[in-house]
Tab-separated table of C-alpha atoms and ligand atoms in Angstrom:
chain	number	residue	atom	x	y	z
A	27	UNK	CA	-7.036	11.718	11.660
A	28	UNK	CA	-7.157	8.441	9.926
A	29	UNK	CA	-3.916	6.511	9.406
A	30	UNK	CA	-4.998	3.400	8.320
A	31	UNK	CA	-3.934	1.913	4.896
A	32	UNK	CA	-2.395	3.753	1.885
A	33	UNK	CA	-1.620	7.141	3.729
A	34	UNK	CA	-0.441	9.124	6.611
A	35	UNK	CA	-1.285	12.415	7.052
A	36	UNK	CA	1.587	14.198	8.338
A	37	UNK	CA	1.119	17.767	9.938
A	38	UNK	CA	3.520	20.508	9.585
A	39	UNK	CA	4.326	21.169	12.959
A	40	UNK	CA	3.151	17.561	14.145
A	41	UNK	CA	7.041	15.960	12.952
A	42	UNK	CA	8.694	13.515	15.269
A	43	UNK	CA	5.731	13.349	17.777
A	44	UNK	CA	5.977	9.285	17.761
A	45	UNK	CA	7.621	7.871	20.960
A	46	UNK	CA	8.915	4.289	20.276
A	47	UNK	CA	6.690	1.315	21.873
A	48	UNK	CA	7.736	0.226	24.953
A	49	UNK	CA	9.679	-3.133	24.427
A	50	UNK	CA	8.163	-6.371	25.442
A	51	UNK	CA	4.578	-5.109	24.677
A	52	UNK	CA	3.238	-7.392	22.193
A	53	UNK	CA	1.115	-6.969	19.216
A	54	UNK	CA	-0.773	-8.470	16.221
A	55	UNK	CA	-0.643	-8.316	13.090
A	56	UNK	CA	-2.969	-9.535	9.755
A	57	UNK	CA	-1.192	-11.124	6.967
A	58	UNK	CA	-2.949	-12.247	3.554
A	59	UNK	CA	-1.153	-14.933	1.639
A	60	UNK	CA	-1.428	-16.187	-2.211
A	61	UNK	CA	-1.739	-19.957	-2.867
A	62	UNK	CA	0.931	-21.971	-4.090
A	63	UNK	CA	-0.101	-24.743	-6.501
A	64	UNK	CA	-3.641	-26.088	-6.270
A	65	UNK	CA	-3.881	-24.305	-2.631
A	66	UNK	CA	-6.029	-21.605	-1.142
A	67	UNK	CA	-4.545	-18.062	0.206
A	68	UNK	CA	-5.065	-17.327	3.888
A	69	UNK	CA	-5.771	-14.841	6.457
A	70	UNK	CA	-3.224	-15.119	9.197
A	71	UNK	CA	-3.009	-13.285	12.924
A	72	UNK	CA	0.148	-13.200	13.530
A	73	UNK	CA	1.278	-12.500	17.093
A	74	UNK	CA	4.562	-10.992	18.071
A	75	UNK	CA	5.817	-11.482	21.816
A	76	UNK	CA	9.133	-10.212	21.753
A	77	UNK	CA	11.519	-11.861	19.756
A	78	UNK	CA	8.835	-14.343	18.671
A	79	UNK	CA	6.703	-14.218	16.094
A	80	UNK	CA	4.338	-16.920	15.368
A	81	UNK	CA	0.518	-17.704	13.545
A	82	UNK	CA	-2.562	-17.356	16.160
A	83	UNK	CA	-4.926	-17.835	14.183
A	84	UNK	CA	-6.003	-18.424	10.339
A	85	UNK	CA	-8.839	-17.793	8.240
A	86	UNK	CA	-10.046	-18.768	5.072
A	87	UNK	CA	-13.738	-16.224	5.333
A	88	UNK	CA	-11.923	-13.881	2.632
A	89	UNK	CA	-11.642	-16.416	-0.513
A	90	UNK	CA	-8.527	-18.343	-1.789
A	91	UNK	CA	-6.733	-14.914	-3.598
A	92	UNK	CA	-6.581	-12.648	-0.597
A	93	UNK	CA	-4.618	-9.121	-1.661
A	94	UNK	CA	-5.288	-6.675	0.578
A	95	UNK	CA	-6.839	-5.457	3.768
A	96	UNK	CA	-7.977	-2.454	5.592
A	97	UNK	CA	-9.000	-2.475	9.408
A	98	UNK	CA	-11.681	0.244	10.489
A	99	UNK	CA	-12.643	-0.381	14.139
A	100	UNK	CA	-12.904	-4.144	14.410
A	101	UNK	CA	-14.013	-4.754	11.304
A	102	UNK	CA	-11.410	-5.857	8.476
A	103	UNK	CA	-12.634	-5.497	5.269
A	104	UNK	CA	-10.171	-7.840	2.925
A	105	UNK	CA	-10.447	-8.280	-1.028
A	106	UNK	CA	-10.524	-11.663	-3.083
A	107	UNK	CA	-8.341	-11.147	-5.875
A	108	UNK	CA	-10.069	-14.170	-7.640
A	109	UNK	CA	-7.197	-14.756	-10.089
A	110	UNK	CA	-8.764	-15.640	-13.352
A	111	UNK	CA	-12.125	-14.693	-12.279
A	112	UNK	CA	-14.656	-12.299	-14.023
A	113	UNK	CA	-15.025	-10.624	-10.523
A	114	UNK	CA	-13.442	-10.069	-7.229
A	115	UNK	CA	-14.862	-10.239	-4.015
A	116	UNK	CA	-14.987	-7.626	-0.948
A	117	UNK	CA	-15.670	-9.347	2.747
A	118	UNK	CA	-16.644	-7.539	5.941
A	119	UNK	CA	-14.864	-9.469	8.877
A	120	UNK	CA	-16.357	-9.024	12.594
A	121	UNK	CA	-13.273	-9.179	14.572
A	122	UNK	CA	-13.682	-10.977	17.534
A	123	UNK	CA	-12.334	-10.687	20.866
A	124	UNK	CA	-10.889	-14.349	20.232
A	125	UNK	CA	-9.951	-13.097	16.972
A	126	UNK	CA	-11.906	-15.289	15.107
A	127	UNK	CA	-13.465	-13.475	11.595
A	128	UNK	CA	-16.523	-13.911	10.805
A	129	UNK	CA	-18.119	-12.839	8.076
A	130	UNK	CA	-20.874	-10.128	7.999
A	131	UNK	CA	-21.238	-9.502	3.888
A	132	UNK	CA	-19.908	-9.295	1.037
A	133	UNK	CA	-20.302	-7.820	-2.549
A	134	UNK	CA	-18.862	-8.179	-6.014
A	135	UNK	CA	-15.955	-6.069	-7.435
A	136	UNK	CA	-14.700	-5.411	-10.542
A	137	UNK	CA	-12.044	-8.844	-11.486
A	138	UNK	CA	-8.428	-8.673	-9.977
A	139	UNK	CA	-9.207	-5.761	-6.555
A	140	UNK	CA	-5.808	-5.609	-5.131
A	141	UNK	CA	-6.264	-2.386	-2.880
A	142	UNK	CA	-8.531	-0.240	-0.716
A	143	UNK	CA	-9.296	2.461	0.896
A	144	UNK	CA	-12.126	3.975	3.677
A	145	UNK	CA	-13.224	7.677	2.434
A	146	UNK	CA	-15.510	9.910	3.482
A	147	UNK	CA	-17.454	11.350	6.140
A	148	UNK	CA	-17.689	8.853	8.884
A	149	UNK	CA	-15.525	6.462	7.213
A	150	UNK	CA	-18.620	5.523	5.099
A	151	UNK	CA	-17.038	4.394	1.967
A	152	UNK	CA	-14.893	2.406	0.947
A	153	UNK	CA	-13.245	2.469	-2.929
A	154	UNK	CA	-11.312	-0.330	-4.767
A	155	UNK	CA	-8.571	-0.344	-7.324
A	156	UNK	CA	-9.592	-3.704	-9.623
A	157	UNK	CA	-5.879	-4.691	-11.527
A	158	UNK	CA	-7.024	-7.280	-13.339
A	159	UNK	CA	-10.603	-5.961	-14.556
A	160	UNK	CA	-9.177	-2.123	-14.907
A	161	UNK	CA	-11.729	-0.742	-12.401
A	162	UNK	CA	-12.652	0.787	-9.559
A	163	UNK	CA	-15.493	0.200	-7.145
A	164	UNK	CA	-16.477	2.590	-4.321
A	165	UNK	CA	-19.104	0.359	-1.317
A	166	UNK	CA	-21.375	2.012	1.567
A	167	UNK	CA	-20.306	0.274	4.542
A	168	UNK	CA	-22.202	2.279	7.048
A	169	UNK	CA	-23.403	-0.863	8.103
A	170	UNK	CA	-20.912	-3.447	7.901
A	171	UNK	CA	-23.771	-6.024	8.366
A	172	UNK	CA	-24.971	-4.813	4.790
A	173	UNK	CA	-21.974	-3.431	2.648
A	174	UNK	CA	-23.326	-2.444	-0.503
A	175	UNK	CA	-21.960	-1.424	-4.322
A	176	UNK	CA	-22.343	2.508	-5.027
A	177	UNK	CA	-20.885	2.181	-8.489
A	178	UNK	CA	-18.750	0.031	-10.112
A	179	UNK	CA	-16.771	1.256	-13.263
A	180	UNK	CA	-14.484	-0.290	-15.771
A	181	UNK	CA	-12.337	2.087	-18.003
A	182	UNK	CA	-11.744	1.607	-22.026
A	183	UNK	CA	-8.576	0.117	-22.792
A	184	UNK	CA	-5.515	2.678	-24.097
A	185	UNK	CA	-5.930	2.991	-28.221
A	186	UNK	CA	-1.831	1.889	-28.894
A	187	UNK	CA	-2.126	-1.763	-28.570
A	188	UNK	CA	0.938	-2.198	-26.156
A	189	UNK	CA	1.285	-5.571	-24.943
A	190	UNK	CA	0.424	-6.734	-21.345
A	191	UNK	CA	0.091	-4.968	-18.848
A	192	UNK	CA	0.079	-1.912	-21.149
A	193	UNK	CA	-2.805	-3.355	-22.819
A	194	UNK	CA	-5.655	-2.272	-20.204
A	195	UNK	CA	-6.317	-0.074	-17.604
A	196	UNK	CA	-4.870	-1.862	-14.271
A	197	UNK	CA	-5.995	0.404	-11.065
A	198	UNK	CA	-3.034	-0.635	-8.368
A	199	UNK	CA	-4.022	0.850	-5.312
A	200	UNK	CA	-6.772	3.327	-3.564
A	201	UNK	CA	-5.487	6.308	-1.910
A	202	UNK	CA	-6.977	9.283	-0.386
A	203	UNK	CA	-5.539	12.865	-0.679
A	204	UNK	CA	-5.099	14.874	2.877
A	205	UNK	CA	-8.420	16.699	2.456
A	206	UNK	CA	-9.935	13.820	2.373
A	207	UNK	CA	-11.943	15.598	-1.094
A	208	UNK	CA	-9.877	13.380	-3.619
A	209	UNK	CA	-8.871	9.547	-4.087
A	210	UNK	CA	-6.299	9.042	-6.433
A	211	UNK	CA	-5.502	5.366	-7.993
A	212	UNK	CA	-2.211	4.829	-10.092
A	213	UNK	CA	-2.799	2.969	-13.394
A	214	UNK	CA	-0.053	0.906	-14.362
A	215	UNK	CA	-1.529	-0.116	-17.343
A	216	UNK	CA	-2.705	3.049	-18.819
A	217	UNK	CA	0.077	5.106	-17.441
A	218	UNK	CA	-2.044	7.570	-15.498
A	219	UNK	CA	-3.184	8.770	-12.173
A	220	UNK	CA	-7.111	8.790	-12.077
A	221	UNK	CA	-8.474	11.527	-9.500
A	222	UNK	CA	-12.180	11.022	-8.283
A	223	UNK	CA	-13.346	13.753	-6.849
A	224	UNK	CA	-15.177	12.902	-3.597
A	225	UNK	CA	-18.915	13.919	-2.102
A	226	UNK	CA	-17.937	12.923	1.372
A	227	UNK	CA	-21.371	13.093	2.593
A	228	UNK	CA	-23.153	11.525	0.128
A	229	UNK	CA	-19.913	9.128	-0.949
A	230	UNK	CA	-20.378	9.801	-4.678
A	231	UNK	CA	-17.279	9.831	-6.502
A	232	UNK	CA	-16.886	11.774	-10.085
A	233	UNK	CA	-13.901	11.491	-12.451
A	234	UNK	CA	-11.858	14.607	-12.959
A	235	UNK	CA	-8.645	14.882	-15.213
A	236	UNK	CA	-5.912	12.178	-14.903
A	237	UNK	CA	-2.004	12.770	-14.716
A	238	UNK	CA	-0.804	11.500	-17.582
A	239	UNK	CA	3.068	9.646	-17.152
A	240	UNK	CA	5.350	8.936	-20.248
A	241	UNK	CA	3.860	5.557	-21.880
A	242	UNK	CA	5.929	2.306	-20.036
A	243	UNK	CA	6.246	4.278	-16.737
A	244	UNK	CA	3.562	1.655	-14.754
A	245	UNK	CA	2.846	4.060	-11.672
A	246	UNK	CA	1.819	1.175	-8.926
A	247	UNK	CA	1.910	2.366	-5.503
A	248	UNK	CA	1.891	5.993	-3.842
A	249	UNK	CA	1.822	8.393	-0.699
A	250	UNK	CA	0.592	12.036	-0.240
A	251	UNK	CA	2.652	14.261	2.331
A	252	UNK	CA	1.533	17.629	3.525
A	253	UNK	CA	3.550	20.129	5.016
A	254	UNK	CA	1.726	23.760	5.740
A	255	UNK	CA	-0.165	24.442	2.703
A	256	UNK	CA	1.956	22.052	0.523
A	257	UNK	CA	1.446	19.215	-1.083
A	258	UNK	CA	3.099	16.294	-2.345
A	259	UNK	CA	2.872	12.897	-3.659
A	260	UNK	CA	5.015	10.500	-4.523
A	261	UNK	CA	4.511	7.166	-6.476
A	262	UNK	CA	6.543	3.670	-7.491
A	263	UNK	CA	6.165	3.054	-10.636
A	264	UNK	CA	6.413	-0.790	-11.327
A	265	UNK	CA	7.486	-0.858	-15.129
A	266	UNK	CA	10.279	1.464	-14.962
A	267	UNK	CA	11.230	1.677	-11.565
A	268	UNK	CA	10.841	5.103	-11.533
A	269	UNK	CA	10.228	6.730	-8.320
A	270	UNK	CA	8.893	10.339	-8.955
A	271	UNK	CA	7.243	13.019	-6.853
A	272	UNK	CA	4.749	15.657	-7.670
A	273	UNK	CA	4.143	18.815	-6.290
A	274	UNK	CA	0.103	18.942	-5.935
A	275	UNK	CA	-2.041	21.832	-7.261
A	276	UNK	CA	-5.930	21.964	-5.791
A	277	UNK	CA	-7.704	23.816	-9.017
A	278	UNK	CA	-11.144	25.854	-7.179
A	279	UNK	CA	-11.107	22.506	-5.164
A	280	UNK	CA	-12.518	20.382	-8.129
A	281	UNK	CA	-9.350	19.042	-9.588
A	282	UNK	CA	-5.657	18.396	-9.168
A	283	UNK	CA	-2.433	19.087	-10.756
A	284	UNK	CA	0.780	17.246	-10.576
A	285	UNK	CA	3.887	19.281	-11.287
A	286	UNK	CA	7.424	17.028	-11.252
A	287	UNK	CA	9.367	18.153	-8.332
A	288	UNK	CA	11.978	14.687	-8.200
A	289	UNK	CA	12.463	11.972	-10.798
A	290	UNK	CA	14.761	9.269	-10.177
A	291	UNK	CA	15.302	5.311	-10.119
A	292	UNK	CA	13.694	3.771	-7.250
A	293	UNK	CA	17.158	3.647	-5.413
A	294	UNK	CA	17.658	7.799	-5.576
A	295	UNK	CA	19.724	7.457	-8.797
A	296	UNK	CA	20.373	7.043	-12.648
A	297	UNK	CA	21.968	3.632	-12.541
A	298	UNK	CA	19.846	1.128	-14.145
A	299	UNK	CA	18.492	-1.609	-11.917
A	300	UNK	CA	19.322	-5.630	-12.834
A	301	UNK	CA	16.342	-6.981	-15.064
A	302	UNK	CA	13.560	-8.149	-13.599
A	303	UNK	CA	13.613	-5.181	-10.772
A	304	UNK	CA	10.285	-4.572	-9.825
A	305	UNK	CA	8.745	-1.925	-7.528
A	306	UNK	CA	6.387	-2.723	-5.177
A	307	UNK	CA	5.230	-0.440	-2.065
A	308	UNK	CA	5.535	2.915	-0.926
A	309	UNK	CA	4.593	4.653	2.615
A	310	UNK	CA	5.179	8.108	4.227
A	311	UNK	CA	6.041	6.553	7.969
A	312	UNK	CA	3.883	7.888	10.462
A	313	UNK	CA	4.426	11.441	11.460
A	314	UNK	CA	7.359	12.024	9.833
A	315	UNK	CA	8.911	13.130	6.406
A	316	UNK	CA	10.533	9.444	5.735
A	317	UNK	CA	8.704	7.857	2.772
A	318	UNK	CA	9.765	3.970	2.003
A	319	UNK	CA	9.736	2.041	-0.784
A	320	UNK	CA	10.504	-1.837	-1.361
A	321	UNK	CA	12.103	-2.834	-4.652
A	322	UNK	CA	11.844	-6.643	-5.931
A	323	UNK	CA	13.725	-9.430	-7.511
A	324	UNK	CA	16.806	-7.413	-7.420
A	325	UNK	CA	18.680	-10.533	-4.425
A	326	UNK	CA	21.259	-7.201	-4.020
A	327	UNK	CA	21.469	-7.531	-0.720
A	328	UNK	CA	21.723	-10.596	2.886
A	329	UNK	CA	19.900	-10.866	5.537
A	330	UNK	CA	20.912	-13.074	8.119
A	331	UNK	CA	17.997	-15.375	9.348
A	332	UNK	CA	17.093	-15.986	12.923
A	333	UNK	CA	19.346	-19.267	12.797
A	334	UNK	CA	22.241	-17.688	11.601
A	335	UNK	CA	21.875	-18.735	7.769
A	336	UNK	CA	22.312	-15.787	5.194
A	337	UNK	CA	20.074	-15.334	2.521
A	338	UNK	CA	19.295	-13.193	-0.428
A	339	UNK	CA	17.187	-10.318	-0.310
A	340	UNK	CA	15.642	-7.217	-1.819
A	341	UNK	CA	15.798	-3.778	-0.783
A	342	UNK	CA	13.420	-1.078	1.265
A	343	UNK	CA	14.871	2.196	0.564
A	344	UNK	CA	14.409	5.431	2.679
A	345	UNK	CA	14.311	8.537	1.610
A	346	UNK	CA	13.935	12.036	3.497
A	347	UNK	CA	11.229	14.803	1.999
A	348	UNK	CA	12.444	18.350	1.629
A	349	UNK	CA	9.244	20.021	3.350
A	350	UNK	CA	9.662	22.915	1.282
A	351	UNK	CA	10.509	22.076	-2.523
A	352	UNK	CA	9.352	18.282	-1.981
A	353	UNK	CA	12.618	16.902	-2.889
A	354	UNK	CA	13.898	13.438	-1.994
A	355	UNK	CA	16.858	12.901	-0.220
A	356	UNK	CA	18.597	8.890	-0.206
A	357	UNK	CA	18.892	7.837	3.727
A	358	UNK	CA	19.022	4.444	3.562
A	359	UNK	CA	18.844	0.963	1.378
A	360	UNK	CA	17.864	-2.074	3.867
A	361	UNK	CA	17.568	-5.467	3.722
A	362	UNK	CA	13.287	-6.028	3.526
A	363	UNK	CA	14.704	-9.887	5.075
A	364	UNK	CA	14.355	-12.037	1.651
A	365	UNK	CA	12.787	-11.767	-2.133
A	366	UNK	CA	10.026	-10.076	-3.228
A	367	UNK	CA	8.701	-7.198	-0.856
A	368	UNK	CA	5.434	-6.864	-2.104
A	369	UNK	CA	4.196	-5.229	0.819
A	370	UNK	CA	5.360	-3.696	4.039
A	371	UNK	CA	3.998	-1.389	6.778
A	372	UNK	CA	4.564	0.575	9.647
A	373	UNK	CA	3.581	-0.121	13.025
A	374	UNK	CA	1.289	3.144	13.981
A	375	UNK	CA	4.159	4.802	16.222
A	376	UNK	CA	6.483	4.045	13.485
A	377	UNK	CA	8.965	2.278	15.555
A	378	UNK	CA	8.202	-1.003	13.718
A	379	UNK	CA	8.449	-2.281	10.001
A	380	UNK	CA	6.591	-5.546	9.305
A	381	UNK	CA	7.569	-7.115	5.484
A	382	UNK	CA	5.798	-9.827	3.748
A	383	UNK	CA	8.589	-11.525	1.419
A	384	UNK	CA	6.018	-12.901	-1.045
A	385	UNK	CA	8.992	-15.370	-2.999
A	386	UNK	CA	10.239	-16.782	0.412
A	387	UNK	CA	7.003	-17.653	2.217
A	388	UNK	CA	8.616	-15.421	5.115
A	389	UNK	CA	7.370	-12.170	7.242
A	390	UNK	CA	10.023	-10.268	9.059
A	391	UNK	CA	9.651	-7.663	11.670
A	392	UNK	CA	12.593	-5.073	12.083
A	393	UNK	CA	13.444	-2.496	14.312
A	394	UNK	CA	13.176	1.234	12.845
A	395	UNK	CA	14.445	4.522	14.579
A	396	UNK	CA	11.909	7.331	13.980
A	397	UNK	CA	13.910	10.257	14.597
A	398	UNK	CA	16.433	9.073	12.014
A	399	UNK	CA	14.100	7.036	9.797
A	400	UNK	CA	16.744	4.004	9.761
A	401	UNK	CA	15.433	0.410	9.513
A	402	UNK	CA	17.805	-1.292	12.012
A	403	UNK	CA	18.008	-4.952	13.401
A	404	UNK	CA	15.232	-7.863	12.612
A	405	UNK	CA	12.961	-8.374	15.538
A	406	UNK	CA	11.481	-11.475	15.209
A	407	UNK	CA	10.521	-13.543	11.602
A	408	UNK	CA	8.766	-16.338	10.956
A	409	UNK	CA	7.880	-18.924	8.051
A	410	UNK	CA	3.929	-18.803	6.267
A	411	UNK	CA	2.892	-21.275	3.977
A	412	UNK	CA	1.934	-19.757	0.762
A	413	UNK	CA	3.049	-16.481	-0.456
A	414	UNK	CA	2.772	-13.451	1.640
A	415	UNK	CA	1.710	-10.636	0.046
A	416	UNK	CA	0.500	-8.526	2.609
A	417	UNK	CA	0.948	-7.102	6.357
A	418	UNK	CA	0.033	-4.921	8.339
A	419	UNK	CA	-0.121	-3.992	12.617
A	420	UNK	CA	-3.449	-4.560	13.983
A	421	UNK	CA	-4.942	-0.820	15.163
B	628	LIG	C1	12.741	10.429	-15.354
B	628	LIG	O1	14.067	9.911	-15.313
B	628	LIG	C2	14.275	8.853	-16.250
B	628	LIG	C3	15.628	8.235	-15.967
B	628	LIG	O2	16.603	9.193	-15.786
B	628	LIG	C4	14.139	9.406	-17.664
B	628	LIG	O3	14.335	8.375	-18.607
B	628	LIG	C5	12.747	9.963	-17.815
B	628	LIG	O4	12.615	10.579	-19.085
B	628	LIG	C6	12.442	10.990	-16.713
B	628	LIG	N1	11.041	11.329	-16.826
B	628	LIG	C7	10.586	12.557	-16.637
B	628	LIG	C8	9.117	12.706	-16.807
B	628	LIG	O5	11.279	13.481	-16.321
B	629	LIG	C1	18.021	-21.987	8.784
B	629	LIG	O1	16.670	-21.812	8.362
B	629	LIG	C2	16.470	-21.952	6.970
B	629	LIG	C3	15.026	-21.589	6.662
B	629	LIG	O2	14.165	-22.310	7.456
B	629	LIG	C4	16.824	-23.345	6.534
B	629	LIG	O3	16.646	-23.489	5.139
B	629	LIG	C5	18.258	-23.624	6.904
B	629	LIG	O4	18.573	-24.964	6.603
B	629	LIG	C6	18.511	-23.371	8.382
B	629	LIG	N1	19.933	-23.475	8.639
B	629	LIG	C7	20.393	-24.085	9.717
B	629	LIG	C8	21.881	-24.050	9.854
B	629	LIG	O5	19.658	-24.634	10.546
């Protein structure tokens, strides 16, 4: 089973089964940055040794807008957003046993690719979500040495005229559906989910019917969760800090349906959220029922740095799934250790949260407890230049 970026699979009777890692073990982890000023974003290693965490290594092989990776095996494939660029880029890294990157290809995207995702058989493919250039891209990286486009497609902008983002199309992030037969990409821009149903030998993708949300609702960021023969999915959505979930319908296995099983603000409630709130992430933890979310620019909460300064910061709120009617239940609003959470992640056992404060030029580690789903105490942070806007645990 694949649990590398953008979903866990969890399996009914496969709940709970992560043990915590034992302490002092350390471990790696990639971080992306965005320039600040005139600068160029980076590719950091970050090693943590237990309660330090500190930059090994840094590359700049991935372009100056780095947005998003995904590890298969030792290679890292990592997207240049290219801000203000007609295209984006997609690099295949060779990581090394020093972990220097080098690069093996490359190929062109559609402009602005801010997330992706391996699909199918054999972890042949690879799709895209393009933001900025409302696309999506799907690559053949059978051979890493020689990634290459399938097809590259750019969807007609929404007929109302709404002002930006609502203006485009703006594919946030690639994910893949449990069966591995669908990928699914929120579009904040045209208020949809697109489905692409999936040849997983051949990796051709074809579109099949979108979910359409209520105009302004900006779905960015979303996890599946399978329990027995049901499924879910759940999704942030950026413009109205919604955070909704779906019960999901497979139609003769060539399309899906989303029917509304839980609607609420992003914090499990109706009470509006200070302007300028702005929904981010969202994971199901590994092998669990505990999906996550971060929230930004709402400074509602401290967090008390290494050196005994508080700060502001934004949330990551927990909620528990309802296996059976895919309900959300609030466990648990946490400090994500500063402003603007654009992305977190798991560690694969679940027993660690990494969080890349993108406003602070900060990544924090925290404690989590995986039987209870609780973020607890900070483990280690440290200080990045530039604006981290991704992490995630090396596999
Ligand atoms: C979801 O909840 C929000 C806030 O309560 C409400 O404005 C919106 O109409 C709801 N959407 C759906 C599709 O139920
Ligand atoms: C603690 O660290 C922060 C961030 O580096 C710094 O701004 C602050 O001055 C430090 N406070 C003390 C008391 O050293």
């Amino acid at each position: 089973m694949r649990t590398s970026h953008g979903i866990a699979v969890a399996l009914s009777a496969g709940f709970r089964l992560a043990t915590a890692a034992p302490c002092g073990e350390s471990s790696l982890l990639w971080v992306t940055t965005y320039p600040v000023g005139a600068g160029a974003g980076k590719l950091l290693t970050l090693k943590l040794d237990q309660a330090t965490l500190q930059s090994v290594a840094e590359s700049d092989t991935c372009g100056p807008f780095p947005s998003w990776l995904t590890q298969a095996d030792d290679v890292l494939y990592c997207v240049n957003e290219a801000w203000g660029g007609a295209n984006g880029d997609l690099s295949a890294l060779q990581i090394a046993d020093d972990l220097t990157l080098a690069k093996l290809s490359g190929g062109q995207t559609v402009g602005g690719p801010v997330s992706t995702h391996v699909y199918g058989e054999g972890g042949r493919g690879l799709a895209v979500a393009d933001y900025a250039g409302g696309g999506i891209d799907t690559f053949d990286i059978t051979d890493p040495a020689a990634i290459a486009v399938i097809k590259s497609r750019v969807y007609p902008a929404p007929s109302d005229n709404l002002p930006e983002p609502r203006n485009q199309a703006r594919p946030h992030e690639a994910i893949l559906d449990p069966t591995g037969d669908f990928l699914v990409f929120p579009d904040l821009g045209a208020d949809l989910l697109r489905v692409l149903k999936v040849n997983k030998e051949t990796l051709e993708t074809t579109d099949t019917t979108s979910h359409e949300f209520a105009r302004g609702t900006g779905p960015r960021h979303g996890a599946f969760f399978k329990s027995g023969d049901k499924t879910f999915f759940y999704v942030a959505c950026e413009l109205s800090n919604l955070l909704q979930g779906f019960a999901v319908t497979y139609n003769d296995d060539q399309t899906l349906s989303f029917t509304q099983v839980y609607n609420a603000t992003t914090h499990g409630d109706e009470t509006a959220l200070p302007a300028g709130t702005s929904a981010a992430e969202l994971y199901l933890a590994p092998n669990s029922n505990f999906i996550t979310l971060s929230s930004r620019n709402e400074a509602s909460l401290q967090y008390t740095l290494a050196n005994g300064t508080e700060v502001a910061s934004d949330p990551l709120i927990t909620f528990s799934i309802n296996a059976e009617s895919g309900a959300l239940t609030h466990v648990q609003t946490a400090p994500a250790g500063g402003i603007n959470p654009r992305h977190f992640s798991f560690s694969q056992d679940g027993s660690r949260v990494a969080s890349a404060l993108q406003s602070d030029g900060r990544v924090v580690v925290f404690e989590r407890d995986t039987a209870s789903g609780k973020i607890g105490k900070a483990v280690a942070e440290v200080a990045v230049e530039g604006m981290p806007n991704f992490v995630m645990f090396k596999q």
